[in-house]
């Protein structure tokens, strides 16, 4: 990376006008037609997570879409926990989900709901179907039911229990509720059509028996509604007008509508599907994210390498950048994969405006300015933002000994190397010009110290003779600074599609680290590469270099930094103070580099 001190001009890969002047998406068109026709006077949307894990970047899309539409059309936005599966759900997840939705900037106000609040109503509606001859209790095992279901080319077969009388079904269903039967002994099924071309319509299961403690209803129930039976009816209870979900539910829509038509529900919601948001190098399956956490491949749900909202937040992403990313990714009808570079671009764009500039040296080597006295202390001013004088300035202190980046010096430089080299002059950002004179090496030949001289006339960053200095490098005082632990992240997986497993090798290879960034000096704490795992899982694609830790030095102004604070470290990227920081031991995450990796990536493909 060379001396690009101002990241302006690096943003040009994406057209900024795109999000401002975009045309309406198909969901907005539906909503506007519904408002125009008078079908609805107020629209109501919802985000319906199952509390069985932390939210990820895909959920951010669903939140921004549902919450954003409610805001755009002055409607209501509900947060509803789809908590119908007692076995996998926990209060911890409920808490984290609420925090994440708020952080993204969406407010459900009074409208916080739980599907479990509707269990009694759903039970009554199941009874309604039984009385109408539209549901029956089936004693078949899960295996038998699966086998009788048929497949895409063969129709299903009717269960021998399908023609029980309504009275018998009512009696059995009540007894299921009372706990007279064991798990799996009986289910309640809709009585629709075993030959229906849509498999979801072949007498789907409505209730199953699960003698399990529920995080909210405790032991009140031992039968639980299936997702399909709970979801649309919950929408109807809440008066949801547009029930927006991802494409995998398209095949469920006939069933969604069947329940709404056959039950005395108070409202008629409409299900609309859109494409899931996917991002390269990221996994958006809660099951796999849970596995990464449980097996210790990452440090937790909020590990800054995780695609969870809590991980992204800790990494230093802003809510604005995530909302912008979802807007630019757009509402699609067909699944596609967004480039991680888009997400990074949105963060840079936001932080370019907001983040104060600071200097930190991530991979230090000492420079002694030999013509300065020992007790030199020269104070220079550095603006907090090059384009925003209103953001003020801070003091930058030059002493006789300073640190620069190891890769900003070359003993034997190639032609177009404009940084420090023997006999070559560079500008020290905000301060003066120095020329390298000498190097000191250890027994192995590593450079331990560089000697340089300063031109006293160059104080302030220019000389009376107006001579040009091509390179400007950043530096910190070696005696007045703030040491910190710097965590440099790469993608958690080595493949754009982490699920792509190479069958011939059974293990992903690590990418080269050749980023030119600070090499590892500390314990890398990279995740295991999944050796010892059964061959051919996404774990084989874990990037062993996804975390690199260095002992870095920042300018004195960093001493006051608090957790969550973000900076641009000049020439190095955007950084954010990690919650692991303690008084006197600062930990800082690199959120994203300065360079747009978009260009690099498109060259590769
Ligand atoms: P799983 O099916 O593994 O439990 P899920 O990601 O579907 O996970 P839910 O809690 O059911 O989890 O999701 C809540 C809402 O978020 C749903 O409406 C779902 O359609 C939506 N959603 C989930 N993943 C994405 C994604 N990648 N892009 C957009 N929306 C998503
Ligand atoms: Mg789901």
Coordinates of C-alpha atoms and ligand atoms in Angstrom, one line a residue:
X1 CA 0.0 0.0 0.0
X2 CA 1.5 3.3 -0.9
X3 CA 1.1 6.8 0.5
X4 CA -2.5 7.5 -0.3
X5 CA -3.3 9.7 2.6
X6 CA -6.7 10.8 1.5
X7 CA -9.1 8.0 0.8
X8 CA -11.2 10.3 -1.4
X9 CA -11.3 9.1 -4.9
X10 CA -11.0 5.5 -3.9
X11 CA -14.8 5.2 -3.7
X12 CA -15.5 5.6 -7.4
X13 CA -16.3 2.0 -8.2
X14 CA -19.9 2.3 -7.2
X15 CA -22.2 5.0 -8.5
X16 CA -23.3 7.1 -5.6
X17 CA -26.5 8.2 -7.3
X18 CA -27.7 4.7 -7.6
X19 CA -29.5 4.5 -4.2
X20 CA -31.0 8.0 -4.4
X21 CA -32.6 7.8 -7.8
X22 CA -33.5 4.1 -7.9
X23 CA -36.9 3.0 -9.3
X24 CA -39.5 1.4 -7.1
X25 CA -39.0 -2.3 -6.4
X26 CA -41.8 -4.8 -7.0
X27 CA -42.9 -4.8 -3.3
X28 CA -43.2 -1.1 -3.3
X29 CA -45.3 -1.3 -6.4
X30 CA -47.6 -3.8 -4.8
X31 CA -47.9 -1.6 -1.7
X32 CA -48.6 1.5 -3.6
X33 CA -51.3 -0.3 -5.6
X34 CA -52.9 -1.5 -2.4
X35 CA -52.9 2.0 -0.9
X36 CA -54.2 3.5 -4.1
X37 CA -57.0 1.0 -4.5
X38 CA -58.0 1.5 -0.8
X39 CA -57.4 -2.2 0.0
X40 CA -55.3 -0.9 2.9
X41 CA -55.1 2.5 4.4
X42 CA -52.1 1.6 6.6
X43 CA -49.5 -1.0 5.8
X44 CA -48.2 -3.3 8.5
X45 CA -45.0 -5.4 8.1
X46 CA -43.1 -7.6 10.5
X47 CA -39.7 -9.2 11.0
X48 CA -40.3 -12.8 12.3
X49 CA -37.1 -14.3 13.6
X50 CA -37.0 -17.7 15.2
X51 CA -35.0 -17.2 18.4
X52 CA -32.6 -20.0 17.8
X53 CA -29.4 -18.1 17.1
X54 CA -28.0 -14.7 16.5
X55 CA -29.0 -12.6 13.5
X56 CA -26.8 -12.4 10.5
X57 CA -26.3 -10.1 7.6
X58 CA -29.1 -11.8 5.7
X59 CA -31.5 -11.0 8.5
X60 CA -30.3 -7.4 8.3
X61 CA -31.7 -7.3 4.8
X62 CA -35.1 -8.6 6.0
X63 CA -35.2 -6.1 8.9
X64 CA -34.2 -3.1 6.7
X65 CA -36.7 -4.2 4.1
X66 CA -39.7 -4.7 6.4
X67 CA -38.8 -1.8 8.7
X68 CA -37.9 0.4 5.8
X69 CA -41.2 -0.1 4.0
X70 CA -43.2 0.6 7.2
X71 CA -41.2 3.8 7.5
X72 CA -41.5 4.8 3.9
X73 CA -45.3 4.4 3.8
X74 CA -45.9 5.6 7.3
X75 CA -47.1 2.2 8.5
X76 CA -46.3 -0.1 11.4
X77 CA -43.4 -2.5 11.9
X78 CA -43.8 -5.5 14.2
X79 CA -41.1 -7.6 15.7
X80 CA -42.5 -11.1 16.2
X81 CA -40.6 -14.0 17.6
X82 CA -41.5 -17.2 15.8
X83 CA -41.0 -19.3 18.9
X84 CA -42.8 -22.5 18.0
X85 CA -39.9 -24.9 18.5
X86 CA -39.1 -25.2 22.3
X87 CA -36.1 -27.4 21.8
X88 CA -33.7 -24.9 20.1
X89 CA -34.9 -21.6 21.4
X90 CA -33.4 -19.5 24.2
X91 CA -34.0 -16.2 25.9
X92 CA -30.4 -15.2 25.2
X93 CA -31.3 -15.2 21.5
X94 CA -34.4 -13.1 22.1
X95 CA -32.3 -10.4 23.8
X96 CA -29.6 -10.3 21.2
X97 CA -32.2 -10.1 18.4
X98 CA -33.9 -7.1 20.0
X99 CA -30.5 -5.4 20.5
X100 CA -29.6 -6.0 16.8
X101 CA -32.8 -4.7 15.4
X102 CA -32.6 -1.6 17.5
X103 CA -29.0 -1.1 16.5
X104 CA -29.9 -1.2 12.9
X105 CA -32.2 1.7 13.6
X106 CA -35.6 0.1 13.6
X107 CA -38.2 0.5 16.3
X108 CA -41.1 -1.8 16.8
X109 CA -42.5 0.5 19.5
X110 CA -45.4 -1.2 21.2
X111 CA -45.4 -4.0 18.7
X112 CA -43.4 -6.7 20.2
X113 CA -45.0 -10.1 19.8
X114 CA -44.4 -13.8 20.3
X115 CA -46.1 -16.5 18.3
X116 CA -46.2 -18.4 21.6
X117 CA -48.7 -15.7 22.8
X118 CA -51.1 -17.1 20.2
X119 CA -50.9 -20.8 21.2
X120 CA -54.4 -20.8 22.7
X121 CA -55.9 -19.1 19.6
X122 CA -54.0 -21.4 17.3
X123 CA -55.3 -24.4 19.2
X124 CA -58.9 -23.1 18.8
X125 CA -58.3 -22.7 15.1
X126 CA -57.0 -26.3 14.9
X127 CA -60.2 -27.4 16.6
X128 CA -62.1 -25.3 14.0
X129 CA -60.5 -27.2 11.2
X130 CA -61.2 -30.6 12.9
X131 CA -64.9 -29.7 13.2
X132 CA -65.0 -28.7 9.6
X133 CA -63.5 -32.0 8.6
X134 CA -60.3 -30.3 7.5
X135 CA -57.9 -31.8 10.0
X136 CA -57.3 -35.2 11.6
X137 CA -55.2 -36.9 14.1
X138 CA -52.7 -39.4 12.6
X139 CA -51.1 -42.2 14.5
X140 CA -48.6 -42.9 11.8
X141 CA -44.9 -42.4 12.6
X142 CA -42.9 -39.6 11.0
X143 CA -41.3 -42.3 8.8
X144 CA -44.6 -43.6 7.6
X145 CA -45.9 -40.1 6.9
X146 CA -42.9 -39.3 4.9
X147 CA -43.2 -42.5 2.9
X148 CA -46.9 -41.9 2.2
X149 CA -46.3 -38.4 1.0
X150 CA -45.1 -39.5 -2.4
X151 CA -42.7 -37.3 -4.3
X152 CA -42.6 -34.8 -7.2
X153 CA -43.6 -37.5 -9.7
X154 CA -45.8 -39.7 -7.6
X155 CA -48.9 -38.8 -5.8
X156 CA -49.1 -39.4 -2.1
X157 CA -51.2 -42.1 -0.4
X158 CA -53.9 -41.4 2.2
X159 CA -53.2 -42.3 5.7
X160 CA -55.4 -45.1 7.3
X161 CA -56.3 -42.6 10.0
X162 CA -57.5 -39.9 7.5
X163 CA -61.2 -40.7 7.8
X164 CA -61.6 -40.6 11.5
X165 CA -64.8 -38.8 12.7
X166 CA -64.6 -35.2 13.8
X167 CA -65.6 -36.4 17.3
X168 CA -62.8 -38.9 17.5
X169 CA -60.3 -36.4 16.2
X170 CA -61.5 -33.8 18.8
X171 CA -61.1 -36.3 21.6
X172 CA -57.6 -37.4 20.5
X173 CA -56.4 -33.8 19.9
X174 CA -57.6 -32.8 23.4
X175 CA -55.8 -35.7 24.9
X176 CA -52.7 -34.8 22.9
X177 CA -52.8 -31.5 24.6
X178 CA -53.3 -33.1 28.0
X179 CA -50.1 -35.0 27.6
X180 CA -51.6 -38.5 27.3
X181 CA -49.2 -39.5 24.4
X182 CA -45.5 -39.6 24.0
X183 CA -43.4 -37.6 21.6
X184 CA -44.1 -38.7 18.0
X185 CA -47.0 -40.9 18.9
X186 CA -49.5 -38.7 17.1
X187 CA -49.7 -35.6 15.0
X188 CA -52.5 -33.4 13.8
X189 CA -52.6 -33.0 10.0
X190 CA -54.6 -30.8 7.7
X191 CA -56.9 -32.8 5.4
X192 CA -56.3 -31.3 2.0
X193 CA -55.2 -33.4 -0.9
X194 CA -52.7 -36.3 -1.0
X195 CA -52.4 -36.0 -4.8
X196 CA -51.8 -32.3 -4.9
X197 CA -48.9 -31.3 -7.2
X198 CA -47.6 -29.1 -4.4
X199 CA -46.1 -31.4 -1.8
X200 CA -46.8 -28.8 1.0
X201 CA -50.5 -29.4 0.3
X202 CA -50.4 -33.1 0.9
X203 CA -52.0 -33.1 4.4
X204 CA -49.2 -31.2 6.1
X205 CA -48.6 -31.7 9.8
X206 CA -50.1 -28.9 12.0
X207 CA -49.2 -30.0 15.5
X208 CA -46.6 -32.3 16.9
X209 CA -46.1 -33.6 20.4
X210 CA -43.0 -32.3 22.2
X211 CA -42.7 -32.8 25.9
X212 CA -40.2 -29.9 26.2
X213 CA -39.9 -26.8 28.3
X214 CA -40.6 -23.6 26.3
X215 CA -38.6 -20.5 27.1
X216 CA -41.8 -18.5 27.6
X217 CA -44.8 -20.8 28.1
X218 CA -42.8 -23.2 30.3
X219 CA -44.6 -26.5 30.7
X220 CA -48.1 -25.3 29.8
X221 CA -48.0 -27.0 26.4
X222 CA -46.7 -30.4 25.2
X223 CA -48.1 -29.9 21.6
X224 CA -46.6 -27.2 19.4
X225 CA -47.8 -25.8 16.1
X226 CA -45.7 -26.2 13.1
X227 CA -44.2 -23.2 11.4
X228 CA -46.7 -23.2 8.6
X229 CA -49.7 -23.4 10.9
X230 CA -48.4 -20.6 13.2
X231 CA -46.9 -18.1 10.7
X232 CA -49.7 -16.9 8.5
X233 CA -52.2 -17.0 11.4
X234 CA -49.9 -14.9 13.5
X235 CA -49.7 -12.4 10.6
X236 CA -53.5 -12.4 10.5
X237 CA -53.9 -11.8 14.3
X238 CA -51.5 -8.9 14.1
X239 CA -53.1 -7.4 11.0
X240 CA -50.0 -7.7 8.9
X241 CA -50.8 -6.5 5.4
X242 CA -47.7 -7.6 3.6
X243 CA -46.0 -10.7 4.9
X244 CA -42.6 -10.4 3.3
X245 CA -40.4 -13.5 3.4
X246 CA -37.7 -15.2 1.4
X247 CA -38.1 -17.3 -1.7
X248 CA -37.9 -20.7 -0.1
X249 CA -41.5 -19.9 1.2
X250 CA -42.9 -19.5 -2.3
X251 CA -43.9 -23.1 -2.4
X252 CA -45.6 -22.7 1.0
X253 CA -47.8 -19.8 -0.2
X254 CA -50.8 -22.0 -1.3
X255 CA -50.8 -23.5 2.2
X256 CA -50.5 -20.0 3.8
X257 CA -53.5 -19.0 1.7
X258 CA -55.4 -22.2 2.4
X259 CA -55.3 -21.6 6.2
X260 CA -56.4 -17.9 5.8
X261 CA -59.3 -19.0 3.6
X262 CA -60.4 -21.8 5.9
X263 CA -60.1 -20.1 9.2
X264 CA -62.2 -17.3 10.7
X265 CA -59.2 -15.0 10.9
X266 CA -59.6 -11.3 11.5
X267 CA -57.4 -10.1 8.6
X268 CA -56.2 -11.4 5.3
X269 CA -52.4 -10.9 5.0
X270 CA -50.6 -11.4 1.7
X271 CA -47.4 -13.3 1.5
X272 CA -44.7 -11.8 -0.8
X273 CA -41.4 -13.5 -1.4
X274 CA -38.0 -11.9 -2.3
X275 CA -34.5 -13.3 -2.8
X276 CA -32.2 -14.0 0.2
X277 CA -29.3 -11.7 0.7
X278 CA -26.0 -13.6 0.3
X279 CA -22.5 -12.1 0.6
X280 CA -19.3 -13.6 -0.7
X281 CA -17.1 -15.3 2.0
X282 CA -20.0 -15.3 4.4
X283 CA -22.2 -18.0 5.7
X284 CA -25.8 -17.2 6.4
X285 CA -27.1 -20.4 8.0
X286 CA -27.8 -20.2 11.7
X287 CA -27.1 -23.9 12.1
X288 CA -23.5 -23.5 10.7
X289 CA -22.9 -20.3 12.6
X290 CA -23.9 -22.1 15.8
X291 CA -21.4 -24.9 14.8
X292 CA -18.6 -22.3 14.4
X293 CA -19.3 -21.0 17.9
X294 CA -19.9 -24.3 19.6
X295 CA -16.8 -25.9 18.2
X296 CA -14.7 -22.9 19.0
X297 CA -13.6 -21.9 15.4
X298 CA -14.4 -18.3 16.4
X299 CA -14.4 -16.5 19.7
X300 CA -18.2 -16.3 20.0
X301 CA -21.3 -15.1 18.2
X302 CA -19.9 -11.5 18.1
X303 CA -16.4 -12.4 16.9
X304 CA -15.6 -9.6 14.5
X305 CA -15.1 -12.2 11.7
X306 CA -18.6 -13.5 12.0
X307 CA -21.3 -12.4 9.6
X308 CA -23.6 -11.9 12.6
X309 CA -25.0 -8.5 13.2
X310 CA -23.2 -8.5 16.6
X311 CA -20.0 -9.5 14.9
X312 CA -20.2 -6.9 12.2
X313 CA -21.0 -4.3 14.9
X314 CA -18.0 -5.3 16.9
X315 CA -15.9 -5.2 13.8
X316 CA -16.8 -1.5 13.4
X317 CA -19.6 -1.4 10.8
X318 CA -22.1 1.3 11.3
X319 CA -25.9 0.8 11.0
X320 CA -25.9 3.4 8.2
X321 CA -23.4 1.3 6.2
X322 CA -25.5 -1.8 6.6
X323 CA -28.7 -0.1 5.6
X324 CA -26.9 1.4 2.6
X325 CA -25.6 -2.0 1.7
X326 CA -29.1 -3.6 1.8
X327 CA -30.5 -0.8 -0.3
X328 CA -27.8 -1.2 -2.9
X329 CA -28.1 -5.0 -2.9
X330 CA -31.8 -4.3 -3.7
X331 CA -34.9 -6.4 -3.5
X332 CA -34.6 -9.2 -6.0
X333 CA -36.8 -12.0 -7.2
X334 CA -33.9 -14.3 -7.9
X335 CA -31.2 -15.4 -5.6
X336 CA -27.8 -13.8 -6.2
X337 CA -24.6 -13.3 -4.3
X338 CA -23.4 -9.9 -3.4
X339 CA -19.8 -9.1 -3.3
X340 CA -18.2 -8.5 0.1
X341 CA -16.6 -5.5 -1.6
X342 CA -20.0 -3.8 -1.7
X343 CA -20.4 -4.1 2.0
X344 CA -16.9 -2.7 2.6
X345 CA -17.5 0.1 0.1
X346 CA -20.6 1.2 2.1
X347 CA -18.6 1.2 5.3
X348 CA -15.8 3.3 3.8
X349 CA -18.3 5.7 2.3
X350 CA -19.9 6.3 5.7
X351 CA -16.7 6.5 7.7
X352 CA -14.9 8.7 5.1
X353 CA -17.3 11.4 6.3
X354 CA -17.5 10.6 10.0
X355 CA -14.3 9.1 11.2
X356 CA -11.5 11.2 12.7
X357 CA -8.1 10.7 11.3
X358 CA -5.4 9.3 13.6
X359 CA -2.0 7.8 13.1
X360 CA -1.0 4.4 14.2
X361 CA 2.0 2.3 13.2
X362 CA 1.0 -1.3 13.1
X363 CA 4.3 -3.0 12.3
X364 CA 6.9 -0.7 13.8
X365 CA 10.6 -0.1 13.2
X366 CA 12.5 2.6 15.0
X367 CA 14.0 5.7 13.3
X368 CA 16.5 7.9 15.1
X369 CA 16.7 11.4 13.7
X370 CA 20.3 11.9 14.5
X371 CA 20.5 15.6 14.1
X372 CA 17.8 16.3 16.7
X373 CA 18.8 16.7 20.3
X374 CA 17.7 14.0 22.8
X375 CA 15.0 16.2 24.5
X376 CA 13.4 17.3 21.2
X377 CA 9.7 17.8 21.5
X378 CA 8.2 19.6 18.5
X379 CA 4.4 20.0 18.4
X380 CA 2.6 20.1 15.1
X381 CA -1.1 20.3 14.3
X382 CA -2.9 17.7 12.4
X383 CA -6.5 18.2 11.3
X384 CA -9.0 15.6 12.5
X385 CA -10.4 15.4 9.0
X386 CA -8.7 16.7 5.9
X387 CA -11.9 18.1 4.4
X388 CA -13.7 19.2 7.5
X389 CA -12.0 21.9 9.5
X390 CA -15.1 22.0 11.8
X391 CA -13.9 18.7 13.2
X392 CA -10.9 20.4 14.7
X393 CA -7.4 19.3 15.0
X394 CA -5.0 17.5 17.4
X395 CA -1.4 17.9 18.5
X396 CA 1.2 15.6 16.9
X397 CA 4.4 15.3 18.8
X398 CA 7.8 14.8 17.1
X399 CA 10.7 13.4 19.1
X400 CA 14.2 12.3 18.2
X401 CA 13.1 8.7 18.0
X402 CA 10.0 7.7 16.1
X403 CA 8.3 4.5 14.8
X404 CA 7.5 4.0 11.1
X405 CA 6.0 1.0 9.3
X406 CA 8.6 -1.6 8.6
X407 CA 7.5 -1.7 4.9
X408 CA 7.9 2.1 4.6
X409 CA 11.7 1.6 4.5
X410 CA 13.7 -0.4 1.9
X411 CA 17.5 -0.7 2.0
X412 CA 17.7 -1.5 -1.6
X413 CA 14.5 0.0 -3.2
X414 CA 13.2 -0.6 -6.7
X415 CA 12.8 2.3 -9.0
X416 CA 9.4 3.6 -8.2
X417 CA 9.7 3.2 -4.5
X418 CA 9.1 6.7 -3.1
X419 CA 9.2 5.9 0.6
X420 CA 12.2 6.0 2.9
X421 CA 15.5 4.5 1.7
X422 CA 19.2 5.3 2.1
X423 CA 19.8 8.8 0.6
X424 CA 16.1 9.2 -0.2
X425 CA 13.9 11.9 1.3
X426 CA 10.3 11.5 2.5
X427 CA 7.9 13.8 4.3
X428 CA 6.8 12.8 7.8
X429 CA 3.1 13.4 7.8
X430 CA 2.3 16.8 9.3
X431 CA 5.9 17.4 10.4
X432 CA 9.1 17.7 8.2
X433 CA 11.3 15.9 5.7
X434 CA 13.8 13.2 6.7
X435 CA 16.5 11.4 4.7
X436 CA 17.8 7.9 5.7
X437 CA 21.5 7.7 6.3
X438 CA 22.2 4.4 8.0
X439 CA 20.7 1.1 9.3
X440 CA 21.5 -0.9 12.4
X441 CA 21.0 -4.7 12.1
X442 CA 20.8 -7.6 14.5
X443 CA 22.9 -10.8 14.2
X444 CA 20.4 -12.3 11.8
X445 CA 20.6 -9.2 9.5
X446 CA 17.2 -7.8 10.5
X447 CA 16.9 -4.1 10.6
X448 CA 16.5 -2.9 14.2
X449 CA 17.0 0.8 13.7
X450 CA 17.2 3.3 10.9
X451 CA 19.2 6.5 11.2
X452 CA 18.0 9.6 9.4
X453 CA 18.5 13.3 9.4
X454 CA 15.9 16.0 9.3
X455 CA 16.0 19.2 7.2
X456 CA 15.4 21.9 9.7
X457 CA 14.0 24.1 6.9
X458 CA 11.2 21.6 6.2
X459 CA 9.4 22.0 9.5
X460 CA 5.7 22.3 8.7
X461 CA 6.0 20.1 5.6
X462 CA 7.6 22.2 2.9
X463 CA 10.9 24.0 2.2
X464 CA 11.8 27.4 0.9
X465 CA 13.4 25.9 -2.2
X466 CA 10.0 24.3 -3.0
X467 CA 11.6 21.0 -3.8
X468 CA 9.2 18.1 -4.3
X469 CA 9.2 15.1 -2.1
X470 CA 7.3 12.2 -3.6
X471 CA 6.5 10.1 -0.6
X472 CA 4.7 11.0 2.6
X473 CA 4.7 8.4 5.4
X474 CA 3.0 8.2 8.8
X475 CA 4.9 7.8 12.0
X476 CA 4.4 8.1 15.8
X477 CA 6.8 9.2 18.5
X478 CA 8.7 6.2 20.0
X479 CA 8.6 7.9 23.4
X480 CA 5.1 9.5 23.4
X481 CA 2.6 7.1 22.2
X482 CA -0.2 4.7 23.1
X483 CA 0.7 1.0 22.6
X484 CA -2.2 -1.2 21.7
X485 CA -3.1 -4.7 20.5
X486 CA -4.2 -4.5 16.9
X487 CA -6.4 -7.2 15.4
X488 CA -6.2 -7.5 11.7
X489 CA -8.9 -9.5 10.1
X490 CA -9.2 -11.3 6.8
X491 CA -12.3 -13.2 5.6
X492 CA -13.2 -16.1 7.8
X493 CA -13.4 -18.4 4.8
X494 CA -11.0 -18.8 1.9
X495 CA -13.7 -19.3 -0.7
X496 CA -16.2 -16.9 -2.0
X497 CA -18.8 -19.6 -1.5
X498 CA -17.7 -21.1 1.8
X499 CA -20.0 -24.1 1.1
X500 CA -18.1 -25.0 -2.0
X501 CA -16.1 -28.1 -1.0
X502 CA -13.5 -29.6 -3.2
X503 CA -14.2 -33.3 -3.2
X504 CA -10.7 -34.3 -4.5
X505 CA -8.7 -32.7 -1.6
X506 CA -11.2 -32.6 1.2
X507 CA -9.4 -29.5 2.6
X508 CA -9.4 -25.9 1.6
X509 CA -6.0 -24.3 1.0
X510 CA -5.0 -21.2 2.8
X511 CA -4.7 -18.1 0.6
X512 CA -1.4 -16.2 0.6
X513 CA -1.2 -13.5 3.2
X514 CA 0.5 -11.2 0.8
X515 CA -1.5 -8.2 1.7
X516 CA 1.6 -6.2 2.5
X517 CA 0.0 -5.4 5.8
X518 CA 1.7 -5.9 9.1
X519 CA 3.0 -9.4 9.5
X520 CA 2.0 -11.4 12.6
X521 CA 4.0 -10.7 15.6
X522 CA 1.7 -12.1 18.2
X523 CA -0.2 -15.3 18.7
X524 CA -2.3 -15.4 15.6
X525 CA -5.2 -17.3 17.2
X526 CA -6.3 -18.4 13.7
X527 CA -9.2 -20.8 13.7
X528 CA -8.3 -24.4 13.1
X529 CA -8.6 -25.5 9.5
X530 CA -10.9 -28.3 10.4
X531 CA -8.4 -31.1 10.1
X532 CA -9.7 -34.1 11.9
X533 CA -13.2 -33.2 10.6
X534 CA -15.0 -35.5 8.3
X535 CA -13.8 -34.5 4.8
X536 CA -15.8 -32.2 2.7
X537 CA -17.5 -29.7 5.0
X538 CA -17.5 -25.9 5.0
X539 CA -15.1 -26.0 7.9
X540 CA -12.4 -27.1 5.4
X541 CA -12.6 -23.6 4.0
X542 CA -11.8 -21.8 7.2
X543 CA -9.1 -19.3 6.6
X544 CA -6.2 -19.9 9.0
X545 CA -5.1 -16.3 8.6
X546 CA -8.4 -14.7 9.4
X547 CA -7.0 -13.1 12.5
X548 CA -3.6 -11.6 12.9
X549 CA -2.5 -9.8 16.0
X550 CA 0.2 -7.1 16.2
X551 CA 1.7 -4.9 18.8
X552 CA 1.0 -1.5 17.4
X553 CA 1.6 2.1 18.5
X554 CA -0.8 5.0 18.2
X555 CA -0.5 8.7 18.6
X556 CA -1.1 10.1 22.1
X557 CA -4.6 11.3 21.1
X558 CA -5.7 7.6 21.2
X559 CA -5.3 7.5 25.0
X560 CA -8.8 8.9 25.4
X561 CA -10.5 6.4 23.0
X562 CA -13.5 4.5 24.3
X563 CA -15.0 1.2 23.3
X564 CA -16.8 1.4 19.9
X565 CA -15.0 4.6 18.8
X566 CA -14.0 4.5 15.2
X567 CA -11.0 6.1 13.4
X568 CA -9.3 6.2 10.1
X569 CA -5.7 5.3 10.7
X570 CA -4.1 7.2 7.9
X571 CA -3.0 4.9 5.1
X572 CA -4.1 1.8 7.0
X573 CA -7.9 1.8 7.0
X574 CA -10.8 2.2 9.4
X575 CA -10.5 0.9 12.9
X576 CA -12.7 0.5 15.9
X577 CA -12.0 0.1 19.6
X578 CA -12.8 -3.5 20.8
X579 CA -14.8 -4.2 24.0
X580 CA -11.8 -6.4 25.1
X581 CA -10.0 -3.1 25.9
X582 CA -9.2 -2.4 29.5
X583 CA -7.8 0.7 31.2
X584 CA -4.2 0.9 30.0
X585 CA -4.5 -2.0 27.4
X586 CA -6.3 -0.9 24.3
X587 CA -7.5 -3.4 21.7
X588 CA -8.4 -2.1 18.3
X589 CA -10.0 -4.0 15.4
X590 CA -9.4 -3.2 11.7
X591 CA -12.8 -2.8 10.3
X592 CA -11.8 -2.5 6.7
X593 CA -8.8 -1.4 4.7
X594 CA -8.7 1.9 2.8
X595 CA -8.4 0.3 -0.6
X596 CA -11.3 -0.8 -2.5
X597 CA -10.8 -4.5 -3.1
X598 CA -13.4 -4.3 -5.8
X599 CA -10.9 -3.6 -8.6
X600 CA -8.6 -6.4 -7.4
X601 CA -11.4 -8.8 -7.3
X602 CA -12.8 -8.1 -10.7
X603 CA -9.4 -8.5 -12.2
X604 CA -9.1 -11.9 -10.6
X605 CA -12.4 -13.3 -12.0
Ligands
LIG1 P1 -33.1 -21.1 9.7 O1 -34.2 -21.4 8.6 O2 -31.8 -21.6 9.5 O3 -33.7 -21.1 11.1 P2 -33.5 -18.3 8.9 O4 -32.3 -17.6 8.5 O5 -34.6 -18.6 8.0 O6 -32.8 -19.6 9.6 P3 -35.5 -17.0 10.6 O7 -35.3 -16.7 12.0 O8 -36.6 -17.9 10.2 O9 -34.1 -17.7 10.2 O10 -35.5 -15.7 9.7 C1 -36.3 -14.6 10.1 C2 -36.6 -13.8 8.8 O11 -35.4 -13.4 8.2 C3 -37.4 -14.7 7.8 O12 -38.5 -13.9 7.3 C4 -36.4 -15.0 6.8 O13 -37.1 -15.1 5.5 C5 -35.5 -13.8 6.8 N1 -34.2 -14.1 6.3 C6 -33.4 -15.1 6.8 N2 -32.2 -15.2 6.1 C7 -32.3 -14.2 5.1 C8 -31.4 -13.8 4.1 N3 -30.2 -14.4 3.9 N4 -31.8 -12.7 3.4 C9 -32.9 -12.1 3.6 N5 -33.8 -12.5 4.5 C10 -33.5 -13.5 5.3
LIG2 MG1 -36.5 -19.7 8.7

